[in-house]
mmCIF file of C-alpha atoms in Angstrom:
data_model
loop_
_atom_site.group_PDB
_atom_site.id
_atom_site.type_symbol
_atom_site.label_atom_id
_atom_site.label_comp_id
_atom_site.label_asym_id
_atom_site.label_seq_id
_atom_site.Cartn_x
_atom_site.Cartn_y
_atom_site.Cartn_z
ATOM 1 C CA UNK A 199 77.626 44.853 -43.164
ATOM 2 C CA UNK A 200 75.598 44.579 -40.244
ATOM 3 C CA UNK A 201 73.857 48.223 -40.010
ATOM 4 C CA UNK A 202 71.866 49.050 -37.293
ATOM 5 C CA UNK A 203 68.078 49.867 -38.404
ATOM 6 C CA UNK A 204 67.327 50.961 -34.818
ATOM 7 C CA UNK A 205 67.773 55.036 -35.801
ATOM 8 C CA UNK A 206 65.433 54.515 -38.742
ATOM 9 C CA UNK A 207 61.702 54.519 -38.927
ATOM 10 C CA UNK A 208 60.508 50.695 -38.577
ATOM 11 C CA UNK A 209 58.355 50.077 -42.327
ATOM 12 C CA UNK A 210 56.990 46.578 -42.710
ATOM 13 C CA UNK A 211 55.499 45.430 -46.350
ATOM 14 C CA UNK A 212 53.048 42.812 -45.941
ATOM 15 C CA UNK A 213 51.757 41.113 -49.106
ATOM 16 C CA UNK A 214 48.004 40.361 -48.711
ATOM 17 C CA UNK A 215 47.766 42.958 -45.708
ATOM 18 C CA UNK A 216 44.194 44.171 -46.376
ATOM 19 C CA UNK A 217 42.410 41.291 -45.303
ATOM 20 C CA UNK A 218 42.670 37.813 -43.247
ATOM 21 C CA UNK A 219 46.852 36.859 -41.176
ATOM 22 C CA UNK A 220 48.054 39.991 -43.711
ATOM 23 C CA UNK A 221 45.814 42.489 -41.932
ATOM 24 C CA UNK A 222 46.099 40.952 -38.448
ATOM 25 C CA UNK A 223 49.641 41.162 -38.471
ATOM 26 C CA UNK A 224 49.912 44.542 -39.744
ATOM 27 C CA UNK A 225 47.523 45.860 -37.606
ATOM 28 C CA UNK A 226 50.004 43.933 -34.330
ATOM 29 C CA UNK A 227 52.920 45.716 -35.773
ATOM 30 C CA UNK A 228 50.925 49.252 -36.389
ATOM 31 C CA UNK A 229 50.519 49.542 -32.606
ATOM 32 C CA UNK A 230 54.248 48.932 -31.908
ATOM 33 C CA UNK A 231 54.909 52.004 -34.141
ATOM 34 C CA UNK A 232 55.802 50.241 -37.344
ATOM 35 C CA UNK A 233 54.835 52.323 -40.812
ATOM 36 C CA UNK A 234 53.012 49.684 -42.869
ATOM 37 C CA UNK A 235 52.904 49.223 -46.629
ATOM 38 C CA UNK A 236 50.185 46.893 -47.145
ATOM 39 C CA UNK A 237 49.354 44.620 -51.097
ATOM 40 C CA UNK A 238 46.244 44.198 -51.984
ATOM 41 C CA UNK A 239 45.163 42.058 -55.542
ATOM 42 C CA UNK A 240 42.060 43.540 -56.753
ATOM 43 C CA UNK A 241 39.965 44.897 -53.945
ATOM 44 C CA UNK A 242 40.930 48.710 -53.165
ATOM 45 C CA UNK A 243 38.019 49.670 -51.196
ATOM 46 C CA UNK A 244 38.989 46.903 -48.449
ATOM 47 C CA UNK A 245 42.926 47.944 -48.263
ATOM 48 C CA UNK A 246 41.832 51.545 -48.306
ATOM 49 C CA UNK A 247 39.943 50.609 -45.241
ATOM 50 C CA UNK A 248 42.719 48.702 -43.617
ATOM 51 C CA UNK A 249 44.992 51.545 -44.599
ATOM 52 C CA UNK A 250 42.673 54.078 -42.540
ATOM 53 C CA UNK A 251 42.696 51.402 -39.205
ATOM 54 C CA UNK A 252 46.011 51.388 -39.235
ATOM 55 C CA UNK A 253 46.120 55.335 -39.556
ATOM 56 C CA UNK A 254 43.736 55.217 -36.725
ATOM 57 C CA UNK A 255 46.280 53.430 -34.410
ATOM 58 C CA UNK A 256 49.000 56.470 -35.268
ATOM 59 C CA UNK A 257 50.928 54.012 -38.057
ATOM 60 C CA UNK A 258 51.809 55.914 -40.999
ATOM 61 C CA UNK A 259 50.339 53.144 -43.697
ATOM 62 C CA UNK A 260 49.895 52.996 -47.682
ATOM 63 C CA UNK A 261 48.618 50.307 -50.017
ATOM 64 C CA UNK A 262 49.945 49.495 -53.062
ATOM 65 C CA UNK A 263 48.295 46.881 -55.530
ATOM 66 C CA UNK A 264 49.725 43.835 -56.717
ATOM 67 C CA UNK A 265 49.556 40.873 -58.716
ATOM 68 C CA UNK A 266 51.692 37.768 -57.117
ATOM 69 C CA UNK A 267 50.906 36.181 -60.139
ATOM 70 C CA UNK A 268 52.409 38.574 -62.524
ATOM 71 C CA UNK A 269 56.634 38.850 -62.137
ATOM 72 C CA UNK A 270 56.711 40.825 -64.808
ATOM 73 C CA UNK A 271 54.911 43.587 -62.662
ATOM 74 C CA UNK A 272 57.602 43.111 -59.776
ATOM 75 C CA UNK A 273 60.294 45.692 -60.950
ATOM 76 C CA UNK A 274 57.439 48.554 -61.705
ATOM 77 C CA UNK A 275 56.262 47.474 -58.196
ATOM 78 C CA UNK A 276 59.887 48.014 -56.672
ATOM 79 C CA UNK A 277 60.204 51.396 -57.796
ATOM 80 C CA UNK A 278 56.495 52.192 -56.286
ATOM 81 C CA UNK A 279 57.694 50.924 -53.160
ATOM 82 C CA UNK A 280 60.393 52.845 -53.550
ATOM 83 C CA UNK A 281 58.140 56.396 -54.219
ATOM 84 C CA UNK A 282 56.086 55.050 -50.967
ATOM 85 C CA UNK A 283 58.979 55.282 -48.792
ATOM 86 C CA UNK A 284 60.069 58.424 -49.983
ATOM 87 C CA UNK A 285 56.692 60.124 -50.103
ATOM 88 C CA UNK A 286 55.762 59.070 -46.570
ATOM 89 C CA UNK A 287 58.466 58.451 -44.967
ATOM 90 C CA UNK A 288 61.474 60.146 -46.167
ATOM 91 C CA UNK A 289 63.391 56.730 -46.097
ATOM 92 C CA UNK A 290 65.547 54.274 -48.454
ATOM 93 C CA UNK A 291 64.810 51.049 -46.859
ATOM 94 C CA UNK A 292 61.892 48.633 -45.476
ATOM 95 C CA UNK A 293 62.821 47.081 -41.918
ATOM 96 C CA UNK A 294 60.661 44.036 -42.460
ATOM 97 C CA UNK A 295 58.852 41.731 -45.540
ATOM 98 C CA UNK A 296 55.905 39.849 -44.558
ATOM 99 C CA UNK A 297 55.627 37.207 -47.824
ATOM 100 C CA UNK A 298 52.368 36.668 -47.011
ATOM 101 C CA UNK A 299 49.827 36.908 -50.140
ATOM 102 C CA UNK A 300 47.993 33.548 -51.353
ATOM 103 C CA UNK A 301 45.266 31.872 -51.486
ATOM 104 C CA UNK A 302 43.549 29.035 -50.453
ATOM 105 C CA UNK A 303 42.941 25.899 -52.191
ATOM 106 C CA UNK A 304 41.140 22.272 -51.538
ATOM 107 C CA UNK A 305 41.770 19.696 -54.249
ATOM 108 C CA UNK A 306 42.104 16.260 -54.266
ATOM 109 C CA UNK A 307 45.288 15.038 -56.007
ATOM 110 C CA UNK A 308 42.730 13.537 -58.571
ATOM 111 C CA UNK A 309 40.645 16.713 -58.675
ATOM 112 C CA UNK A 310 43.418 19.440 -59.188
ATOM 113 C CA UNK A 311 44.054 20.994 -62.579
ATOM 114 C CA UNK A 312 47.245 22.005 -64.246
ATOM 115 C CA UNK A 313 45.605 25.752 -64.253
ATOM 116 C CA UNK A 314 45.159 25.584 -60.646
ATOM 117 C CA UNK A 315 48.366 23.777 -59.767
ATOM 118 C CA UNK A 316 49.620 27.055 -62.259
ATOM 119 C CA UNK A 317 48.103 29.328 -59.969
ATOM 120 C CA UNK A 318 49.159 28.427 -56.464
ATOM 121 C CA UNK A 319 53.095 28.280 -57.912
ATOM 122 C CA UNK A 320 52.792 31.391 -59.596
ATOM 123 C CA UNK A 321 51.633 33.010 -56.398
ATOM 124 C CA UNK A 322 53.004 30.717 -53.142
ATOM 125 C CA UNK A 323 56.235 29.904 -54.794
ATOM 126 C CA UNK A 324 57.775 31.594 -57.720
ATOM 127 C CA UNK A 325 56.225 34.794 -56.625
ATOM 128 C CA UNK A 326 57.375 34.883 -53.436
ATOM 129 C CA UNK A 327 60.703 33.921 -54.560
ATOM 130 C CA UNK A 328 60.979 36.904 -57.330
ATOM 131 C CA UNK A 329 59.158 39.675 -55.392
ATOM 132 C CA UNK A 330 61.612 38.776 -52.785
ATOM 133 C CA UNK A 331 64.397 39.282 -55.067
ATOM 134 C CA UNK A 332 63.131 42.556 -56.337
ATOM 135 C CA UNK A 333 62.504 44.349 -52.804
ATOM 136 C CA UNK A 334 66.214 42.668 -51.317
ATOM 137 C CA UNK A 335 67.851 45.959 -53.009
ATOM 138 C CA UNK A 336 65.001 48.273 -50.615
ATOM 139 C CA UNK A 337 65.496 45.727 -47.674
ATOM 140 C CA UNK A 338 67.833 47.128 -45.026
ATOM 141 C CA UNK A 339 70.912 46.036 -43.615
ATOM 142 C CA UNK A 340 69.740 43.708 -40.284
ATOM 143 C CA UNK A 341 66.417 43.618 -41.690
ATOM 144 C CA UNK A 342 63.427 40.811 -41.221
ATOM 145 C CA UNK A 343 62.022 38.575 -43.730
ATOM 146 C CA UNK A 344 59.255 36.257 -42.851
ATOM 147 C CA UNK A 345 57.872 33.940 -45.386
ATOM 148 C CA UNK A 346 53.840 32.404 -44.464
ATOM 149 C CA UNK A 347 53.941 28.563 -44.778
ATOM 150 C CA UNK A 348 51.397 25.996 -43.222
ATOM 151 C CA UNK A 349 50.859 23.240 -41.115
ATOM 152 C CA UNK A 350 49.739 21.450 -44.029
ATOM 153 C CA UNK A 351 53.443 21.301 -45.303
ATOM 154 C CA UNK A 352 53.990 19.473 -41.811
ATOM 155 C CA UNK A 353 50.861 16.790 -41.814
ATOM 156 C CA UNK A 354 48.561 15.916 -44.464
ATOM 157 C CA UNK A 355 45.236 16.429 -44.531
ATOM 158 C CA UNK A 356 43.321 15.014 -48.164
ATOM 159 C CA UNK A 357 42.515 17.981 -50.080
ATOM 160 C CA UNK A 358 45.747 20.303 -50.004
ATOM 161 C CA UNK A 359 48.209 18.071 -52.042
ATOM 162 C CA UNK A 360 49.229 20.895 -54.643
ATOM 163 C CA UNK A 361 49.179 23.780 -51.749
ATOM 164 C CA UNK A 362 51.290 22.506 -49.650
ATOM 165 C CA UNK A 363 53.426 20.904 -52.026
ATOM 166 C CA UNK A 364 53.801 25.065 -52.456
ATOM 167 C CA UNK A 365 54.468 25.440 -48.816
ATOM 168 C CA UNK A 366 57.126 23.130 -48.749
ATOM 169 C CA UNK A 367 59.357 24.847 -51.146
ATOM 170 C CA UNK A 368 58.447 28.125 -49.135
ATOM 171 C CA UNK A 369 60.483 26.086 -46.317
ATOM 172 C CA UNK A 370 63.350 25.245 -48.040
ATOM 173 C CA UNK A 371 63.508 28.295 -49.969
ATOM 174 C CA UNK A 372 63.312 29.787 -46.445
ATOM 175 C CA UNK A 373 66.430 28.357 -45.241
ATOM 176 C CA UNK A 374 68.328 29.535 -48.092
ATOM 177 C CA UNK A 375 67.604 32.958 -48.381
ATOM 178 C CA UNK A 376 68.942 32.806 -44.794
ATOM 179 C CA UNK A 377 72.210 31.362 -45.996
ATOM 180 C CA UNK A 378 72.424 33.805 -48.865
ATOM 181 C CA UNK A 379 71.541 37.132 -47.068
ATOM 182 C CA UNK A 380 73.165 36.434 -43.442
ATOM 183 C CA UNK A 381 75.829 39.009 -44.835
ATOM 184 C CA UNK A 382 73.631 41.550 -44.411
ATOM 185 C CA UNK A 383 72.448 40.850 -41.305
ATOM 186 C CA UNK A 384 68.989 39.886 -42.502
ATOM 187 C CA UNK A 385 67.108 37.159 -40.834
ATOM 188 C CA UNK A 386 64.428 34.990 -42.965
ATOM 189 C CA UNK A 387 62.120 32.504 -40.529
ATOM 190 C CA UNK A 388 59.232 30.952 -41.879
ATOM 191 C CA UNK A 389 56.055 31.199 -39.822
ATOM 192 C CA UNK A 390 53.742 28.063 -40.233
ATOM 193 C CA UNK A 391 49.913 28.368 -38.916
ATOM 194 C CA UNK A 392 47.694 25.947 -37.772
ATOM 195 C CA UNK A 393 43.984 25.977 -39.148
ATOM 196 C CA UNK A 394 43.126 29.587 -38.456
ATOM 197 C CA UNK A 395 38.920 31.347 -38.357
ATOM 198 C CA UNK A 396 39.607 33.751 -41.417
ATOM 199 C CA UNK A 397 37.954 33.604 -45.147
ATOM 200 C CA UNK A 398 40.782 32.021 -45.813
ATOM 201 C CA UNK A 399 39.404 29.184 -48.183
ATOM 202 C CA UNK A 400 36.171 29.722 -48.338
ATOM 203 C CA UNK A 401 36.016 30.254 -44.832
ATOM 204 C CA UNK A 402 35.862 26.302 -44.129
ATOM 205 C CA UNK A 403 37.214 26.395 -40.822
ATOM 206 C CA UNK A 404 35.571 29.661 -39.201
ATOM 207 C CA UNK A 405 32.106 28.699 -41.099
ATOM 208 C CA UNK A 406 31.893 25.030 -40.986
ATOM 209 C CA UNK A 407 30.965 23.866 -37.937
ATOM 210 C CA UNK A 408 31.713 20.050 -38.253
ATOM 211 C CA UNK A 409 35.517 20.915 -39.538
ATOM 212 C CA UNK A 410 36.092 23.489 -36.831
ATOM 213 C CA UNK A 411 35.050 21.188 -33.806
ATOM 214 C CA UNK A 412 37.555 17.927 -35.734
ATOM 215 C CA UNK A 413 40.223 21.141 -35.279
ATOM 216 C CA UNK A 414 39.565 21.843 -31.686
ATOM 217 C CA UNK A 415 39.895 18.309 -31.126
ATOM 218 C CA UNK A 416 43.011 17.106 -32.874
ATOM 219 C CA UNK A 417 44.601 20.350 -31.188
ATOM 220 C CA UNK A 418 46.418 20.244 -27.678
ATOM 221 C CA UNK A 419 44.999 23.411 -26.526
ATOM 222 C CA UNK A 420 41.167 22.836 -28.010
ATOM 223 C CA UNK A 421 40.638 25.461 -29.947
ATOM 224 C CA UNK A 422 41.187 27.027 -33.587
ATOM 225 C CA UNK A 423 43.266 29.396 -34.374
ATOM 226 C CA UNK A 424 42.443 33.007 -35.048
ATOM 227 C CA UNK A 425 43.926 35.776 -36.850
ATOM 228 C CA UNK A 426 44.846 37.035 -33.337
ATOM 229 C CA UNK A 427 47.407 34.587 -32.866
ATOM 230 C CA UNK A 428 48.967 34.431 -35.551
ATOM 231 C CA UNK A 429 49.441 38.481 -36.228
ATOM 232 C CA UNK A 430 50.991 38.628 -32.446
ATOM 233 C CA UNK A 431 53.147 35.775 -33.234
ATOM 234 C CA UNK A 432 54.538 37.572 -36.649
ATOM 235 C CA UNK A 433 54.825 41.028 -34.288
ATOM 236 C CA UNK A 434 57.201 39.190 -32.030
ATOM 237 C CA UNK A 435 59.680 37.977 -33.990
ATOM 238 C CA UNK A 436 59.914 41.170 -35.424
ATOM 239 C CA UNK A 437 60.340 43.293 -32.559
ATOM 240 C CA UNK A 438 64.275 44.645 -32.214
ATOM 241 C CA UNK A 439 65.341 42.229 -29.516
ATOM 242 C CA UNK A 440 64.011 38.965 -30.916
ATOM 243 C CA UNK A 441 66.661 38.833 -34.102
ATOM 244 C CA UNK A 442 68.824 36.038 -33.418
ATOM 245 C CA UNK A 443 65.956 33.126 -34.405
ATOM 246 C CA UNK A 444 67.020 32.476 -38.148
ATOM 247 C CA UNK A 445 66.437 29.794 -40.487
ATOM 248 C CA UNK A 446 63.383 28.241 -38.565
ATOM 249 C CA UNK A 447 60.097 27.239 -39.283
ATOM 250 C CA UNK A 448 58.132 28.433 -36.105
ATOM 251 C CA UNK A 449 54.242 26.714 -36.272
ATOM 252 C CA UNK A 450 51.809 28.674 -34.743
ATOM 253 C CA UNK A 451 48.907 26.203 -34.431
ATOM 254 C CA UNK A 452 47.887 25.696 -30.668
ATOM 255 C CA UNK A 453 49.655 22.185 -30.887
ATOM 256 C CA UNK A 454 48.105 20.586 -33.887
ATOM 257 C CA UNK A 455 48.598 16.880 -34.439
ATOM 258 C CA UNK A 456 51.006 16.811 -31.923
#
């Protein structure tokens, strides 16, 4: 069952896709002539303005909101999905998921609370598992998933015990739905960056100067990450002729404690 998507319009859904690697990404893919379908949690105005960049580039784009958090929400989500690709672009199927949503936490072991260990399974890990499950029906035939890990899940830095604990599982749960969907042709990778300049977390690394300059150094090309290259990196193992990497965790961090 191996149907070619190449006839069809290319439509990406990135969770998270109005701000930060969600937006970066999106806007990569947007100027290969991918439709986008872009989550946002609570802040409209700012996906409403990624939605009009995107337009800007000639993508066809739409936001939708949702709740990571909230399962529950994930089959009435489906169907708007659903009504999106319809609406916009007279199609059945997305070519590509981007799990991306989440958030950033630091925590020491000691520090972290059951609420916030809650909160970063709800949303890194059981979300992405469920949402996943609920879109696989609107996911075509040789279609793309790529789930967002971190570095973190690869060394250990004090601080991010709980999220990449999260991470991990992505991993794993990475290689699996590999395994399990391979009949259909579709590919799952997981995509791993490095400490990347976004508002990701406060903003520690792009704002703290200190914490940026320990990154540059413990980093084989000298530099932080930014947005930049992580979105191109996403882009590229989505394009048509770059589907036979499966099942791997590809970390996009410059060459971080290497």
């Amino acid at each position: 069952m191996n149907h070619s998507t190449s006839t069809s319009p290319r439509i990406a859904l990135i969770t998270g896709g109005s701000r930060g690697l969600g937006k970066n990404t999106a806007l990569h893919l947007a100027r290969e002539g991918v439709g986008i379908i872009l989550t946002y949690v609570g802040n409209r105005a700012a996906a409403e303005a990624t939605v009009a960049e995107l337009q800007a580039l000639g993508s066809k784009a739409v936001a939708l909101q949702l709740d990571l958090a909230n399962s529950a929400s994930f089959p009435a989500f489906a169907q708007a999905v659903r009504t999106a690709l319809q609406e916009h672009w007279q199609s059945e199927r997305l070519t590509y998921l981007v799990n991306n949503g989440g958030m950033g936490m630091h925590a020491t072991i000691e520090e972290t609370t059951e609420a916030v260990f809650d909160e970063l399974f709800n949303v890194h890990l059981k979300g992405m598992f469920f949402l996943t499950q609920a879109l696989l029906p609107l996911l075509a035939d040789g279609g793309r998933i790529i789930n967002i890990s971190s570095g973190l899940a690869r060394f250990s830095l004090p601080g991010y015990a709980a999220y990449a604990a999260m991470k991990g599982g992505v991993e794993v749960m990475t290689r699996y739905m590999a395994k399990e969907f391979g009949a259909r042709g579709i590919s799952v990778n997981t995509v791993a960056p490095g400490a990347i300049e976004t508002d990701f977390g406060g903003g520690r690394v792009r704002d703290n100067a200190q914490l940026n300059a320990f990154v540059a150094s413990q980093t084989a090309l000298g530099r932080a990450g930014l947005p930049d290259d992580i979105g191109a990196a996403i882009a590229s193992l989505l394009r048509p002729d770059n589907g036979w990497i499966n099942a791997q965790r590809v970390e996009v961090s410059g060459g971080m404690f290497i």
